[in-house]
Amino acid sequence: MSATGHPFRQFIVKVHGRCNLACTYCYLYEGPDHTWRTRPAAAPPEVLDRTADRIAEHARAHALSTVSLVLHGGEPLLAGAGTLARFTDAVRARVPAGCTVRATVQTNATLLTEDRLTVLARHGIQVGISLDGGRAEHNARRVDHAGRPSWPAAVRGARLLAERFPQSYAGILTVVDPRPDPVETYDSLLELRPPAIDLLLPHGNWSAPPPHARGTRYGDWLCAVFDRWWSAGRLETRVRLFEECLALLLGLPAATESLGLTPFDALVVETDGSIEQVDSLKSAYEGAARTGLDVFRHPFDEALRHPGVAARQAGPAALAATCRACPVLTVCGGGHYAHRYRAGHGFRNPSVYCADLERFIRHVAGRLAADAKPAAAAREGGTP
């Protein structure tokens, strides 16, 4: 660890700042932050070139053995697969020898074609897909700017990736919607053959609560999907939230933005070269992610000194007293930082999903304990 904090290991680079879709619930384009309007649509070559230099500089300064490069947007494929490939190659060429660059593009899948996937595969860029489920009805709110459904193009892209480029398939990111049947939603995603699924809670906070915030509907949804995943008898796919929860319950190290107390290690470079905190903060208020830094004038180490970054790396000290006294603290970690915001009180609050997270964590702990008892009894009885 440096004198200024834990180094960044995940670099989220906005290669394109616009999207070909107009999802009705998008916190980035429909939320309270409108800074995207004043930035270039695509990151100019000089921004990408300087960003590659800054990533290499940070990797060298902190002797990093691995960095994660996330090619993001908007819709990053609007920048062209060739641009993504050239930028990734530049980063790999500049980091120190022995530092591995794991590159992923996060896309809505509508622009995936055989030619583009061939370029991405050739340059070792994994492809993550954002979908709301594996059925057209699950994705009804994911429409283009003319209001047309994105599902036909998205499912074509997802199936092409699964069938022709499985080695490039990183997985599917899904925002939890508690209205559709949870098991049906999970099973529909499995039909797209993802090697991994990321389940994210919708971005909301105490001043702008998520829909269906009363009770524990989100927690109940996660518990139902966990039971389906846990009881499958084989690993059908990895679900990061579930794996991280289990690891934390077992006292193992785990790193996720939604759980645990591991210091956060990601930053964003916007299309104009601005260095920002992660986009999820933009769901709180205008300018919440801003640092005042940019890749032309500032090394990434300066972002480690930013109060917002320091707070996310401070562990329990940055949490509300309620969280510090909670018995599930080491697993929950206070929940996602953006979900703690309350206007006039900042981020030092429990998560707006506090009840949901406790419901989910206690359920997973119960399943883990129940399944451990027969194994322990068998060992005591001498069964190998």
Coordinates of C-alpha atoms in Angstrom, one line a residue:
M1 CA 0.0 0.0 0.0
S2 CA 1.3 3.5 -0.9
A3 CA 1.4 6.4 1.5
T4 CA -1.7 7.8 -0.1
G5 CA -3.9 4.7 -0.1
H6 CA -4.4 1.4 -1.8
P7 CA -3.5 1.6 -5.5
F8 CA -6.0 1.4 -8.2
R9 CA -6.2 -1.9 -10.0
Q10 CA -9.3 -1.4 -12.1
F11 CA -9.4 1.3 -14.8
I12 CA -12.8 2.0 -16.4
V13 CA -12.1 4.0 -19.5
K14 CA -15.0 5.7 -21.3
V15 CA -14.0 5.1 -24.9
H16 CA -17.4 6.4 -26.0
G17 CA -19.8 8.6 -24.0
R18 CA -23.0 8.1 -25.9
C19 CA -25.3 5.1 -26.2
N20 CA -27.3 3.7 -29.1
L21 CA -30.0 2.7 -26.6
A22 CA -32.3 4.9 -24.4
C23 CA -33.2 2.6 -21.6
T24 CA -35.9 4.3 -19.6
Y25 CA -34.3 3.6 -16.2
C26 CA -30.7 4.5 -17.1
Y27 CA -29.2 6.4 -14.1
L28 CA -26.4 7.7 -16.3
Y29 CA -28.4 9.5 -18.9
E30 CA -31.8 9.8 -17.2
G31 CA -30.4 10.6 -13.7
P32 CA -29.5 13.8 -11.8
D33 CA -26.0 14.1 -13.3
H34 CA -25.8 15.7 -16.8
T35 CA -22.0 16.2 -17.1
W36 CA -22.0 13.7 -20.0
R37 CA -23.6 16.4 -22.2
T38 CA -20.6 18.6 -22.1
R39 CA -18.0 15.9 -23.0
P40 CA -16.9 14.6 -26.4
A41 CA -19.0 11.8 -27.7
A42 CA -15.9 9.7 -28.3
A43 CA -12.6 9.8 -26.5
P44 CA -10.0 11.5 -28.8
P45 CA -6.8 9.6 -29.6
E46 CA -4.8 12.0 -27.4
V47 CA -7.0 11.1 -24.4
L48 CA -6.6 7.4 -24.9
D49 CA -2.8 7.8 -25.5
R50 CA -2.3 9.7 -22.3
T51 CA -4.6 7.3 -20.4
A52 CA -2.4 4.4 -21.5
D53 CA 0.6 6.3 -20.2
R54 CA -1.1 7.0 -16.8
I55 CA -2.1 3.3 -16.3
A56 CA 1.4 2.2 -17.0
E57 CA 2.8 4.9 -14.7
H58 CA 0.5 3.7 -11.9
A59 CA 1.3 0.0 -12.5
R60 CA 5.0 0.8 -12.4
A61 CA 4.8 3.0 -9.2
H62 CA 3.0 0.3 -7.3
A63 CA 4.6 -2.8 -8.8
L64 CA 1.2 -4.2 -9.9
S65 CA 1.2 -7.7 -11.3
T66 CA -2.3 -7.4 -12.8
V67 CA -4.6 -4.6 -13.8
S68 CA -8.2 -4.7 -15.1
L69 CA -9.0 -2.6 -18.1
V70 CA -12.7 -2.0 -18.6
L71 CA -13.7 -0.5 -21.9
H72 CA -16.9 1.3 -21.2
G73 CA -19.5 3.9 -22.2
G74 CA -22.2 4.7 -23.1
E75 CA -21.9 1.9 -25.7
P76 CA -18.1 1.3 -26.2
L77 CA -18.6 -0.4 -29.5
L78 CA -19.7 2.9 -31.0
A79 CA -16.0 3.8 -30.9
G80 CA -15.2 0.8 -33.2
A81 CA -13.6 -2.5 -32.4
G82 CA -10.4 -1.3 -33.9
T83 CA -10.1 1.6 -31.5
L84 CA -10.7 -0.7 -28.6
A85 CA -8.0 -3.1 -29.9
R86 CA -5.4 -0.4 -30.5
F87 CA -6.0 1.2 -27.0
T88 CA -5.7 -2.2 -25.3
D89 CA -2.5 -3.0 -27.2
A90 CA -1.1 0.4 -26.2
V91 CA -1.8 -0.3 -22.5
R92 CA -0.2 -3.7 -22.7
A93 CA 2.8 -2.4 -24.5
R94 CA 3.4 0.3 -21.8
V95 CA 2.9 -1.5 -18.5
P96 CA 6.0 -3.0 -16.9
A97 CA 7.1 -6.5 -17.9
G98 CA 5.3 -9.0 -15.8
C99 CA 2.1 -6.9 -15.4
T100 CA -0.9 -8.7 -17.0
V101 CA -3.7 -6.5 -18.5
R102 CA -7.1 -8.2 -18.3
A103 CA -9.3 -6.3 -20.8
T104 CA -13.1 -6.4 -21.0
V105 CA -15.6 -4.5 -23.0
Q106 CA -19.0 -4.0 -21.4
T107 CA -21.7 -3.8 -24.1
N108 CA -25.4 -4.0 -24.6
A109 CA -24.7 -6.6 -27.3
T110 CA -26.7 -5.0 -30.0
L111 CA -23.6 -4.1 -32.1
L112 CA -21.9 -7.5 -31.8
T113 CA -21.0 -9.0 -35.2
E114 CA -18.7 -11.7 -36.3
D115 CA -16.2 -9.2 -37.6
R116 CA -16.1 -7.2 -34.4
L117 CA -15.9 -10.2 -32.2
T118 CA -13.1 -11.5 -34.3
V119 CA -11.1 -8.3 -33.7
L120 CA -11.8 -8.4 -30.0
A121 CA -10.9 -12.0 -29.7
R122 CA -7.6 -11.5 -31.6
H123 CA -6.6 -8.8 -29.2
G124 CA -7.6 -10.7 -26.0
I125 CA -10.5 -8.5 -25.1
Q126 CA -13.3 -10.3 -23.1
V127 CA -16.9 -9.3 -23.7
G128 CA -19.4 -8.7 -20.9
I129 CA -23.0 -8.2 -21.8
S130 CA -25.6 -6.0 -20.0
L131 CA -29.2 -7.5 -20.1
D132 CA -32.2 -7.5 -17.8
G133 CA -33.0 -11.1 -18.4
G134 CA -33.0 -13.7 -21.1
R135 CA -36.5 -13.0 -22.5
A136 CA -37.9 -10.1 -24.6
E137 CA -40.3 -9.2 -21.8
H138 CA -37.5 -8.8 -19.3
N139 CA -35.9 -6.2 -21.6
A140 CA -38.9 -4.2 -22.5
R141 CA -37.4 -1.0 -21.0
R142 CA -34.2 -1.4 -23.1
V143 CA -35.2 0.5 -26.2
D144 CA -33.4 2.5 -28.8
H145 CA -33.9 6.3 -29.3
A146 CA -36.9 5.7 -31.5
G147 CA -38.5 3.5 -28.8
R148 CA -37.9 0.3 -30.7
P149 CA -37.0 -2.8 -28.6
S150 CA -33.3 -3.7 -28.4
W151 CA -34.0 -7.4 -27.6
P152 CA -33.8 -8.9 -31.1
A153 CA -30.4 -7.4 -31.8
A154 CA -29.1 -8.0 -28.3
V155 CA -30.1 -11.7 -28.2
R156 CA -28.5 -12.2 -31.7
G157 CA -25.3 -10.7 -30.3
A158 CA -25.3 -12.8 -27.1
R159 CA -26.0 -16.0 -29.0
L160 CA -23.2 -15.3 -31.5
L161 CA -20.8 -14.7 -28.7
A162 CA -21.8 -17.9 -26.9
E163 CA -21.7 -20.1 -30.0
R164 CA -18.8 -18.7 -32.0
F165 CA -16.5 -17.0 -29.4
P166 CA -17.0 -18.7 -26.1
Q167 CA -13.4 -18.0 -25.1
S168 CA -14.2 -14.3 -25.2
Y169 CA -17.4 -14.5 -23.2
A170 CA -17.0 -12.8 -19.8
G171 CA -20.6 -13.1 -18.7
I172 CA -23.8 -11.2 -18.2
L173 CA -24.5 -8.2 -16.0
T174 CA -28.2 -8.0 -14.8
V175 CA -29.9 -5.4 -12.7
V176 CA -32.3 -7.0 -10.3
D177 CA -36.0 -6.3 -11.0
P178 CA -38.1 -8.0 -8.2
R179 CA -41.3 -8.1 -10.4
P180 CA -40.5 -11.0 -12.7
D181 CA -40.2 -14.4 -11.2
P182 CA -36.6 -14.7 -9.9
V183 CA -36.0 -18.3 -10.9
E184 CA -37.5 -17.8 -14.3
T185 CA -35.3 -14.8 -14.8
Y186 CA -32.2 -16.7 -13.7
D187 CA -33.1 -19.8 -15.9
S188 CA -33.6 -17.5 -18.9
L189 CA -30.1 -16.1 -18.5
L190 CA -28.7 -19.6 -18.3
E191 CA -30.1 -20.2 -21.8
L192 CA -27.6 -17.6 -23.1
R193 CA -24.8 -19.8 -21.7
P194 CA -22.9 -17.1 -19.7
P195 CA -19.8 -18.3 -17.8
A196 CA -20.7 -15.8 -15.1
I197 CA -23.6 -13.6 -14.0
D198 CA -23.3 -10.3 -12.1
L199 CA -26.5 -9.4 -10.2
L200 CA -26.6 -5.7 -9.3
L201 CA -29.2 -3.9 -7.2
P202 CA -30.7 -0.8 -9.0
H203 CA -29.0 2.4 -8.1
G204 CA -31.0 4.3 -5.5
N205 CA -30.5 6.1 -2.2
W206 CA -32.4 7.5 0.7
S207 CA -33.3 10.7 -1.2
A208 CA -34.2 8.9 -4.4
P209 CA -35.3 5.4 -3.3
P210 CA -35.3 2.5 -5.7
P211 CA -38.6 1.2 -7.0
H212 CA -40.2 -1.4 -4.8
A213 CA -38.1 -0.3 -1.8
R214 CA -40.6 -1.3 0.9
G215 CA -39.9 -4.5 2.8
T216 CA -37.3 -6.9 1.5
R217 CA -38.4 -7.6 -2.1
Y218 CA -34.9 -7.4 -3.4
G219 CA -33.5 -9.6 -0.7
D220 CA -36.3 -12.1 -1.2
W221 CA -35.5 -12.2 -4.9
L222 CA -31.8 -12.8 -4.3
C223 CA -32.6 -15.6 -1.8
A224 CA -34.8 -17.3 -4.3
V225 CA -32.1 -17.2 -7.0
F226 CA -29.4 -18.2 -4.5
D227 CA -31.4 -21.3 -3.6
R228 CA -31.8 -22.2 -7.3
W229 CA -28.1 -21.8 -7.9
W230 CA -27.0 -23.5 -4.6
S231 CA -29.2 -26.5 -5.1
A232 CA -28.4 -27.2 -8.8
G233 CA -26.0 -30.0 -7.9
R234 CA -23.4 -28.6 -10.3
L235 CA -21.9 -25.2 -11.2
E236 CA -24.1 -24.0 -14.0
T237 CA -22.5 -20.6 -14.0
R238 CA -20.6 -18.4 -11.5
V239 CA -22.6 -15.7 -9.7
R240 CA -20.2 -13.3 -8.3
L241 CA -22.5 -11.9 -5.6
F242 CA -23.2 -15.4 -4.2
E243 CA -19.5 -16.5 -4.4
E244 CA -18.3 -13.3 -2.6
C245 CA -21.0 -13.6 0.1
L246 CA -20.0 -17.3 0.8
A247 CA -16.3 -16.3 0.8
L248 CA -16.9 -13.5 3.3
L249 CA -19.0 -15.8 5.5
L250 CA -16.1 -18.3 5.6
G251 CA -13.6 -15.5 6.5
L252 CA -11.9 -15.5 3.1
P253 CA -10.8 -12.4 1.3
A254 CA -13.3 -11.1 -1.3
A255 CA -13.6 -8.0 -3.4
T256 CA -16.8 -6.6 -4.7
E257 CA -18.4 -3.2 -4.7
S258 CA -21.5 -4.4 -3.1
L259 CA -20.2 -6.5 -0.2
G260 CA -17.3 -6.6 2.2
L261 CA -14.7 -4.2 3.6
T262 CA -12.0 -4.6 1.0
P263 CA -10.7 -1.1 0.0
F264 CA -12.2 0.0 -3.3
D265 CA -9.7 0.2 -6.2
A266 CA -11.4 1.4 -9.3
L267 CA -11.5 4.8 -11.1
V268 CA -13.0 6.2 -14.3
V269 CA -11.4 8.1 -17.1
E270 CA -14.0 10.1 -19.0
T271 CA -14.0 10.9 -22.8
D272 CA -12.4 14.3 -22.1
G273 CA -9.6 12.8 -19.9
S274 CA -11.3 13.7 -16.6
I275 CA -10.4 11.4 -13.8
E276 CA -13.6 10.5 -11.9
Q277 CA -14.9 8.2 -9.2
V278 CA -17.2 5.4 -10.4
D279 CA -20.4 6.2 -12.4
S280 CA -22.7 4.8 -9.7
L281 CA -22.1 8.0 -7.7
K282 CA -23.8 9.9 -10.5
S283 CA -27.1 8.4 -9.3
A284 CA -26.8 10.6 -6.1
Y285 CA -26.4 14.2 -7.4
E286 CA -24.8 16.3 -10.2
G287 CA -21.0 16.1 -10.0
A288 CA -20.9 13.4 -7.3
A289 CA -18.2 11.5 -9.2
R290 CA -16.0 14.6 -10.0
T291 CA -12.5 14.8 -8.7
G292 CA -11.2 17.9 -10.5
L293 CA -8.3 15.8 -11.9
D294 CA -7.4 14.8 -15.5
V295 CA -4.9 12.5 -17.2
F296 CA -3.0 15.4 -18.8
R297 CA -2.1 17.1 -15.6
H298 CA -2.4 14.5 -12.8
P299 CA -1.1 11.0 -12.1
F300 CA -3.6 8.6 -10.7
D301 CA -1.9 8.7 -7.3
E302 CA -3.5 12.2 -6.8
A303 CA -6.9 10.6 -7.1
L304 CA -6.0 8.4 -4.1
R305 CA -5.9 11.6 -2.0
H306 CA -9.4 12.6 -3.0
P307 CA -11.7 12.6 0.1
G308 CA -14.3 10.4 -1.7
V309 CA -11.7 7.8 -2.7
A310 CA -10.2 7.9 0.8
A311 CA -13.6 7.3 2.4
R312 CA -14.1 4.3 0.2
Q313 CA -10.8 2.9 1.3
A314 CA -11.2 3.6 5.0
G315 CA -13.1 0.5 6.0
P316 CA -15.4 0.6 9.0
A317 CA -14.2 4.1 10.0
A318 CA -16.1 5.6 7.1
L319 CA -19.4 3.8 8.0
A320 CA -22.4 4.9 10.1
A321 CA -22.5 3.9 13.7
T322 CA -25.4 1.6 12.9
C323 CA -23.3 -0.3 10.4
R324 CA -20.2 -0.5 12.7
A325 CA -22.4 -2.2 15.4
C326 CA -24.1 -4.6 13.0
P327 CA -23.3 -8.3 13.4
V328 CA -23.2 -8.8 9.6
L329 CA -20.7 -5.9 9.0
T330 CA -17.8 -8.0 7.8
V331 CA -19.9 -9.5 5.1
C332 CA -22.2 -6.5 4.2
G333 CA -19.5 -3.9 4.5
G334 CA -22.2 -1.2 4.6
G335 CA -23.4 -2.1 1.1
H336 CA -22.7 -0.2 -2.1
Y337 CA -21.3 3.3 -1.4
A338 CA -23.8 5.0 -3.8
H339 CA -26.7 3.4 -2.0
R340 CA -25.9 5.1 1.3
Y341 CA -26.4 8.7 0.1
R342 CA -29.0 11.0 1.8
A343 CA -29.2 14.6 0.7
G344 CA -27.8 16.9 3.5
H345 CA -26.1 14.0 5.2
G346 CA -23.7 12.6 2.6
F347 CA -22.8 9.0 2.4
R348 CA -22.3 8.2 6.1
N349 CA -25.5 6.2 6.3
P350 CA -26.6 2.6 6.1
S351 CA -27.5 1.4 2.6
V352 CA -31.0 2.0 1.4
Y353 CA -30.9 -1.8 0.8
C354 CA -29.9 -2.5 4.5
A355 CA -32.9 -4.8 5.2
D356 CA -32.5 -6.6 1.9
L357 CA -28.8 -7.2 2.4
E358 CA -29.3 -8.5 5.9
R359 CA -32.1 -10.8 4.7
F360 CA -29.9 -12.2 1.9
I361 CA -26.7 -12.6 4.0
R362 CA -28.5 -14.4 6.8
H363 CA -30.2 -16.7 4.4
V364 CA -26.9 -17.6 2.7
A365 CA -25.4 -18.2 6.1
G366 CA -28.3 -20.4 7.1
R367 CA -27.9 -22.5 3.9
L368 CA -24.2 -22.8 4.4
A369 CA -24.6 -23.9 8.1
A370 CA -27.4 -26.4 7.3
D371 CA -25.3 -28.0 4.5
A372 CA -22.3 -28.2 6.8
K373 CA -24.0 -30.1 9.5
P374 CA -24.4 -33.4 7.6
A375 CA -20.7 -33.2 6.5
A376 CA -19.6 -32.6 10.1
A377 CA -21.7 -35.5 11.3
A378 CA -20.3 -37.8 8.7
R379 CA -16.7 -36.9 9.7
E380 CA -17.5 -37.5 13.4
G381 CA -19.0 -40.9 12.5
G382 CA -15.9 -41.9 10.6
T383 CA -17.3 -41.6 7.1
P384 CA -14.6 -40.6 4.7

